[in-house]
PDB file of C-alpha atoms in Angstrom:
ATOM      1  CA  MET A   1      -5.985   9.417  -1.979  1.00 52.00           C
ATOM      2  CA  PHE A   2      -4.113  12.716  -1.826  1.00 57.00           C
ATOM      3  CA  CYS A   3      -2.266  11.862  -5.066  1.00 63.00           C
ATOM      4  CA  VAL A   4      -5.577  11.199  -6.825  1.00 66.00           C
ATOM      5  CA  PHE A   5      -6.985  14.546  -5.660  1.00 71.00           C
ATOM      6  CA  SER A   6      -3.796  16.283  -6.792  1.00 72.00           C
ATOM      7  CA  PHE A   7      -4.063  14.568 -10.185  1.00 71.00           C
ATOM      8  CA  MET A   8      -7.674  15.649 -10.612  1.00 73.00           C
ATOM      9  CA  LEU A   9      -6.918  19.243  -9.600  1.00 76.00           C
ATOM     10  CA  ALA A  10      -3.915  19.457 -11.931  1.00 76.00           C
ATOM     11  CA  MET A  11      -5.907  17.887 -14.766  1.00 73.00           C
ATOM     12  CA  LEU A  12      -8.798  20.316 -14.298  1.00 75.00           C
ATOM     13  CA  CYS A  13      -6.526  23.371 -14.149  1.00 76.00           C
ATOM     14  CA  GLY A  14      -4.591  22.201 -17.211  1.00 75.00           C
ATOM     15  CA  MET A  15      -7.778  21.638 -19.157  1.00 72.00           C
ATOM     16  CA  ILE A  16      -9.164  25.068 -18.308  1.00 74.00           C
ATOM     17  CA  ALA A  17      -5.854  26.848 -18.932  1.00 73.00           C
ATOM     18  CA  GLY A  18      -5.223  25.248 -22.312  1.00 71.00           C
ATOM     19  CA  ALA A  19      -8.793  25.166 -23.568  1.00 69.00           C
ATOM     20  CA  ASN A  20     -10.260  27.470 -26.158  1.00 68.00           C
ATOM     21  CA  ASN A  21     -11.092  30.797 -24.548  1.00 64.00           C
ATOM     22  CA  GLY A  22     -13.513  31.670 -27.343  1.00 65.00           C
ATOM     23  CA  VAL A  23     -11.770  34.869 -28.414  1.00 64.00           C
ATOM     24  CA  TYR A  24     -11.171  33.741 -32.005  1.00 62.00           C
ATOM     25  CA  ARG A  25     -14.756  32.568 -32.464  1.00 64.00           C
ATOM     26  CA  MET A  26     -16.169  35.728 -30.874  1.00 67.00           C
ATOM     27  CA  ASP A  27     -14.039  37.837 -33.238  1.00 66.00           C
ATOM     28  CA  THR A  28     -15.439  35.925 -36.196  1.00 65.00           C
ATOM     29  CA  ASN A  29     -19.075  35.993 -35.024  1.00 69.00           C
ATOM     30  CA  THR A  30     -19.220  39.663 -34.017  1.00 70.00           C
ATOM     31  CA  GLY A  31     -17.652  41.042 -37.164  1.00 67.00           C
ATOM     32  CA  TRP A  32     -14.597  42.266 -35.291  1.00 66.00           C
ATOM     33  CA  GLU A  33     -12.485  40.700 -38.020  1.00 62.00           C
ATOM     34  CA  ARG A  34     -13.922  43.185 -40.540  1.00 64.00           C
ATOM     35  CA  TYR A  35     -13.561  46.118 -38.163  1.00 64.00           C
ATOM     36  CA  ILE A  36      -9.967  45.232 -37.269  1.00 63.00           C
ATOM     37  CA  ARG A  37      -8.941  45.820 -40.894  1.00 62.00           C
ATOM     38  CA  ALA A  38      -9.356  49.553 -40.278  1.00 62.00           C
ATOM     39  CA  LEU A  39      -7.050  49.373 -37.254  1.00 67.00           C
ATOM     40  CA  PRO A  40      -3.265  49.154 -37.456  1.00 67.00           C
ATOM     41  CA  PRO A  41      -2.529  45.723 -35.850  1.00 77.00           C
ATOM     42  CA  THR A  42      -0.730  43.286 -38.121  1.00 82.00           C
ATOM     43  CA  PRO A  43      -1.508  39.551 -38.180  1.00 82.00           C
ATOM     44  CA  MET A  44       1.606  38.956 -36.098  1.00 87.00           C
ATOM     45  CA  GLN A  45       0.448  41.424 -33.444  1.00 84.00           C
ATOM     46  CA  GLN A  46      -2.952  39.745 -33.343  1.00 82.00           C
ATOM     47  CA  ALA A  47      -1.295  36.330 -32.931  1.00 86.00           C
ATOM     48  CA  VAL A  48       0.883  37.708 -30.123  1.00 88.00           C
ATOM     49  CA  ALA A  49      -2.267  39.037 -28.418  1.00 85.00           C
ATOM     50  CA  ASP A  50      -3.924  35.608 -28.698  1.00 85.00           C
ATOM     51  CA  LEU A  51      -0.806  33.941 -27.288  1.00 88.00           C
ATOM     52  CA  LEU A  52      -0.624  36.420 -24.399  1.00 89.00           C
ATOM     53  CA  ILE A  53      -4.247  35.720 -23.481  1.00 86.00           C
ATOM     54  CA  LYS A  54      -3.487  31.980 -23.488  1.00 87.00           C
ATOM     55  CA  LEU A  55      -0.345  32.547 -21.372  1.00 89.00           C
ATOM     56  CA  ILE A  56      -2.279  34.622 -18.833  1.00 88.00           C
ATOM     57  CA  TYR A  57      -4.763  31.775 -18.355  1.00 86.00           C
ATOM     58  CA  ILE A  58      -1.902  29.296 -17.993  1.00 87.00           C
ATOM     59  CA  LEU A  59      -0.083  31.551 -15.532  1.00 88.00           C
ATOM     60  CA  ILE A  60      -3.170  32.020 -13.356  1.00 88.00           C
ATOM     61  CA  TYR A  61      -3.982  28.316 -13.101  1.00 86.00           C
ATOM     62  CA  GLY A  62      -0.316  27.355 -12.786  1.00 86.00           C
ATOM     63  CA  THR A  63       0.011  29.752  -9.851  1.00 88.00           C
ATOM     64  CA  ILE A  64      -3.056  28.229  -8.194  1.00 87.00           C
ATOM     65  CA  LEU A  65      -1.485  24.780  -8.526  1.00 85.00           C
ATOM     66  CA  MET A  66       1.873  25.951  -7.192  1.00 86.00           C
ATOM     67  CA  ILE A  67       0.194  27.456  -4.123  1.00 87.00           C
ATOM     68  CA  TYR A  68      -1.682  24.180  -3.614  1.00 84.00           C
ATOM     69  CA  ALA A  69       1.543  22.156  -3.940  1.00 83.00           C
ATOM     70  CA  ILE A  70       3.395  24.408  -1.487  1.00 86.00           C
ATOM     71  CA  PHE A  71       0.479  24.196   0.954  1.00 85.00           C
ATOM     72  CA  SER A  72       0.342  20.401   0.715  1.00 81.00           C
ATOM     73  CA  ASP A  73       4.123  20.193   1.113  1.00 79.00           C
ATOM     74  CA  ASN A  74       4.031  22.289   4.286  1.00 81.00           C
ATOM     75  CA  HIS A  75       1.034  20.566   5.876  1.00 79.00           C
ATOM     76  CA  THR A  76       1.286  16.930   4.791  1.00 74.00           C
ATOM     77  CA  GLY A  77       4.943  16.446   3.954  1.00 70.00           C
ATOM     78  CA  LEU A  78       4.076  15.178   0.479  1.00 70.00           C
ATOM     79  CA  HIS A  79       6.308  16.675  -2.210  1.00 75.00           C
ATOM     80  CA  LEU A  80       3.843  17.145  -5.040  1.00 77.00           C
ATOM     81  CA  MET A  81       5.275  20.135  -6.930  1.00 81.00           C
ATOM     82  CA  CYS A  82       6.827  18.192  -9.852  1.00 82.00           C
ATOM     83  CA  TYR A  83       3.937  15.716  -9.957  1.00 81.00           C
ATOM     84  CA  VAL A  84       1.252  18.401 -10.095  1.00 84.00           C
ATOM     85  CA  MET A  85       3.091  20.701 -12.502  1.00 86.00           C
ATOM     86  CA  ASN A  86       3.913  17.870 -14.939  1.00 86.00           C
ATOM     87  CA  ILE A  87       0.272  16.802 -15.069  1.00 85.00           C
ATOM     88  CA  PHE A  88      -0.756  20.446 -15.484  1.00 86.00           C
ATOM     89  CA  LEU A  89       1.686  20.938 -18.365  1.00 88.00           C
ATOM     90  CA  PHE A  90       0.574  17.745 -20.133  1.00 86.00           C
ATOM     91  CA  PHE A  91      -3.108  18.631 -19.963  1.00 84.00           C
ATOM     92  CA  ALA A  92      -2.473  22.272 -20.893  1.00 87.00           C
ATOM     93  CA  THR A  93      -0.477  21.011 -23.907  1.00 88.00           C
ATOM     94  CA  LEU A  94      -3.268  18.642 -24.900  1.00 84.00           C
ATOM     95  CA  PHE A  95      -5.893  21.361 -24.752  1.00 83.00           C
ATOM     96  CA  VAL A  96      -3.706  23.903 -26.575  1.00 87.00           C
ATOM     97  CA  ILE A  97      -3.471  21.361 -29.406  1.00 86.00           C
ATOM     98  CA  ILE A  98      -7.250  20.890 -29.286  1.00 82.00           C
ATOM     99  CA  ASP A  99      -7.612  24.684 -29.452  1.00 82.00           C
ATOM    100  CA  ILE A 100      -5.393  24.772 -32.550  1.00 84.00           C
ATOM    101  CA  VAL A 101      -7.609  22.200 -34.268  1.00 81.00           C
ATOM    102  CA  TYR A 102     -10.759  24.028 -33.167  1.00 79.00           C
ATOM    103  CA  SER A 103      -9.452  27.306 -34.599  1.00 80.00           C
ATOM    104  CA  PHE A 104      -8.928  25.584 -37.955  1.00 77.00           C
ATOM    105  CA  VAL A 105     -12.461  24.183 -37.819  1.00 76.00           C
ATOM    106  CA  VAL A 106     -13.964  27.603 -37.093  1.00 74.00           C
ATOM    107  CA  ARG A 107     -11.910  29.224 -39.857  1.00 75.00           C
ATOM    108  CA  PHE A 108     -12.740  26.802 -42.652  1.00 75.00           C
ATOM    109  CA  ALA A 109     -16.406  26.042 -41.923  1.00 73.00           C
ATOM    110  CA  GLN A 110     -18.688  28.015 -44.235  1.00 76.00           C
ATOM    111  CA  THR A 111     -22.087  27.105 -42.773  1.00 78.00           C
ATOM    112  CA  ARG A 112     -23.375  26.034 -39.376  1.00 78.00           C
ATOM    113  CA  ALA A 113     -23.915  22.473 -40.659  1.00 84.00           C
ATOM    114  CA  GLU A 114     -20.295  22.285 -41.837  1.00 80.00           C
ATOM    115  CA  LEU A 115     -19.148  23.629 -38.466  1.00 76.00           C
ATOM    116  CA  GLU A 116     -21.116  20.942 -36.617  1.00 81.00           C
ATOM    117  CA  LEU A 117     -19.856  18.194 -38.946  1.00 84.00           C
ATOM    118  CA  MET A 118     -16.235  19.314 -38.689  1.00 80.00           C
ATOM    119  CA  SER A 119     -16.546  19.682 -34.898  1.00 77.00           C
ATOM    120  CA  LEU A 120     -17.917  16.137 -34.646  1.00 82.00           C
ATOM    121  CA  ALA A 121     -15.090  14.788 -36.814  1.00 81.00           C
ATOM    122  CA  ALA A 122     -12.507  16.652 -34.710  1.00 76.00           C
ATOM    123  CA  PHE A 123     -14.110  15.301 -31.517  1.00 77.00           C
ATOM    124  CA  VAL A 124     -14.014  11.711 -32.787  1.00 82.00           C
ATOM    125  CA  CYS A 125     -10.371  12.091 -33.838  1.00 78.00           C
ATOM    126  CA  GLY A 126      -9.549  13.599 -30.437  1.00 75.00           C
ATOM    127  CA  VAL A 127     -11.183  10.700 -28.584  1.00 79.00           C
ATOM    128  CA  ILE A 128      -9.277   8.180 -30.714  1.00 84.00           C
ATOM    129  CA  ILE A 129      -5.987   9.979 -30.052  1.00 77.00           C
ATOM    130  CA  ILE A 130      -6.668  10.123 -26.297  1.00 74.00           C
ATOM    131  CA  PHE A 131      -7.402   6.372 -26.213  1.00 80.00           C
ATOM    132  CA  LYS A 132      -4.211   5.647 -28.177  1.00 79.00           C
ATOM    133  CA  VAL A 133      -2.142   7.802 -25.806  1.00 72.00           C
ATOM    134  CA  CYS A 134      -3.723   6.145 -22.745  1.00 70.00           C
ATOM    135  CA  LYS A 135      -2.957   2.725 -24.204  1.00 74.00           C
ATOM    136  CA  LEU A 136       0.629   3.830 -24.837  1.00 69.00           C
ATOM    137  CA  ILE A 137       0.955   5.121 -21.270  1.00 64.00           C
ATOM    138  CA  GLY A 138      -0.485   1.844 -19.964  1.00 63.00           C
ATOM    139  CA  ASN A 139       2.314  -0.068 -21.702  1.00 61.00           C
ATOM    140  CA  ILE A 140       5.099   1.953 -20.033  1.00 58.00           C
ATOM    141  CA  ARG A 141       6.922  -0.042 -17.390  1.00 57.00           C
ATOM    142  CA  MET A 142       6.928   1.777 -14.091  1.00 53.00           C
ATOM    143  CA  TYR A 143       9.003   0.372 -11.274  1.00 53.00           C
ATOM    144  CA  SER A 144       8.465   0.997  -7.587  1.00 49.00           C
ATOM    145  CA  PRO A 145      10.967   3.526  -6.242  1.00 52.00           C
ATOM    146  CA  VAL A 146      10.947   1.899  -2.790  1.00 49.00           C
ATOM    147  CA  GLN A 147      12.384  -1.431  -1.723  1.00 54.00           C
ATOM    148  CA  PHE A 148      10.388  -4.592  -1.104  1.00 55.00           C
ATOM    149  CA  GLY A 149       9.009  -4.577   2.435  1.00 57.00           C
ATOM    150  CA  ASN A 150       8.189  -0.868   2.466  1.00 55.00           C
ATOM    151  CA  PRO A 151       4.439  -0.258   3.000  1.00 55.00           C
ATOM    152  CA  LEU A 152       4.355   1.790  -0.221  1.00 54.00           C
ATOM    153  CA  PHE A 153       5.868  -1.024  -2.315  1.00 54.00           C
ATOM    154  CA  GLY A 154       3.393  -2.026  -5.026  1.00 58.00           C
ATOM    155  CA  SER A 155       1.054   0.935  -4.467  1.00 61.00           C
ATOM    156  CA  THR A 156      -0.005   1.871  -7.997  1.00 63.00           C
ATOM    157  CA  SER A 157      -0.797   5.495  -7.160  1.00 63.00           C
ATOM    158  CA  TYR A 158       2.619   5.926  -5.496  1.00 64.00           C
ATOM    159  CA  ILE A 159       4.412   4.280  -8.433  1.00 66.00           C
ATOM    160  CA  PHE A 160       2.490   6.464 -10.901  1.00 69.00           C
ATOM    161  CA  ALA A 161       3.156   9.636  -8.885  1.00 69.00           C
ATOM    162  CA  SER A 162       6.875   8.918  -8.622  1.00 72.00           C
ATOM    163  CA  PHE A 163       7.054   8.184 -12.366  1.00 71.00           C
ATOM    164  CA  VAL A 164       5.225  11.390 -13.293  1.00 75.00           C
ATOM    165  CA  ALA A 165       7.444  13.437 -10.946  1.00 75.00           C
ATOM    166  CA  SER A 166      10.662  12.114 -12.530  1.00 79.00           C
ATOM    167  CA  GLY A 167      13.066  14.385 -14.383  1.00 83.00           C
ATOM    168  CA  LYS A 168      12.545  12.682 -17.752  1.00 85.00           C
ATOM    169  CA  VAL A 169       8.811  13.282 -17.611  1.00 84.00           C
ATOM    170  CA  THR A 170       9.462  16.909 -16.636  1.00 87.00           C
ATOM    171  CA  ALA A 171      11.714  17.360 -19.674  1.00 91.00           C
ATOM    172  CA  VAL A 172       9.058  15.866 -21.973  1.00 89.00           C
ATOM    173  CA  ALA A 173       6.293  17.961 -20.366  1.00 89.00           C
ATOM    174  CA  VAL A 174       8.176  21.245 -20.676  1.00 92.00           C
ATOM    175  CA  SER A 175       9.368  20.599 -24.228  1.00 93.00           C
ATOM    176  CA  SER A 176       5.927  19.508 -25.460  1.00 92.00           C
ATOM    177  CA  PHE A 177       4.378  22.543 -23.762  1.00 92.00           C
ATOM    178  CA  VAL A 178       6.809  24.956 -25.429  1.00 94.00           C
ATOM    179  CA  ILE A 179       6.342  23.278 -28.821  1.00 94.00           C
ATOM    180  CA  SER A 180       2.546  23.438 -28.512  1.00 92.00           C
ATOM    181  CA  LEU A 181       2.651  27.148 -27.621  1.00 92.00           C
ATOM    182  CA  GLY A 182       4.977  27.831 -30.555  1.00 93.00           C
ATOM    183  CA  SER A 183       2.616  25.927 -32.837  1.00 92.00           C
ATOM    184  CA  TYR A 184      -0.338  27.855 -31.424  1.00 90.00           C
ATOM    185  CA  PHE A 185       1.389  31.153 -32.196  1.00 92.00           C
ATOM    186  CA  LEU A 186       2.287  30.103 -35.751  1.00 91.00           C
ATOM    187  CA  VAL A 187      -1.197  28.764 -36.485  1.00 89.00           C
ATOM    188  CA  MET A 188      -2.912  31.864 -35.124  1.00 87.00           C
ATOM    189  CA  TRP A 189      -0.536  34.076 -37.109  1.00 88.00           C
ATOM    190  CA  ARG A 190      -1.361  32.151 -40.288  1.00 87.00           C
ATOM    191  CA  LEU A 191      -5.110  32.249 -39.579  1.00 84.00           C
ATOM    192  CA  HIS A 192      -5.000  36.018 -39.061  1.00 79.00           C
ATOM    193  CA  GLU A 193      -3.056  36.387 -42.330  1.00 80.00           C
ATOM    194  CA  ARG A 194      -5.657  34.304 -44.181  1.00 74.00           C
ATOM    195  CA  ARG A 195      -8.419  36.381 -42.643  1.00 66.00           C
ATOM    196  CA  GLU A 196      -6.951  39.522 -44.217  1.00 62.00           C
ATOM    197  CA  MET A 197      -6.930  37.999 -47.719  1.00 60.00           C
TER     198      MET A 197
END
């Protein structure tokens, strides 16, 4: 039960941290993009500012999760730090990628109808990708880390938690997170350059 709660908390924090914070859309809607042309920031500086805002959100929610994991470690004896942080990184990565797609949709939609149509198409594609990834994860063989006869042998939540907390999953989580943030920076830089044209 505690592993399920930890999963849900990490998933929620990752979703909020990686999700679109609305800054790009607010800049477009308020006319800030026209006003910013009179100011000195370059497209690269604007992209760095967007990335820093995203990193601040990620840092805040990551810190909340680390405090939770340390608290649970001290009071229950469950070592959840790797488990919780890997889930957090995966969901933050997923929502950073969704934010990249959303930024493209906002940039290239000319009318409100086009924006709604493109948003619906992006949502459908996102749902299909999530189902494909879940199906792929369901096909991964996970073995019980405890011997037969142990009360935890065969417990699916324990097997899943031990798999997610493994070093290989940590390496994949960190690398995908770094790649998604690099992609976010490059995409935002390019979008700010296109905005100036």
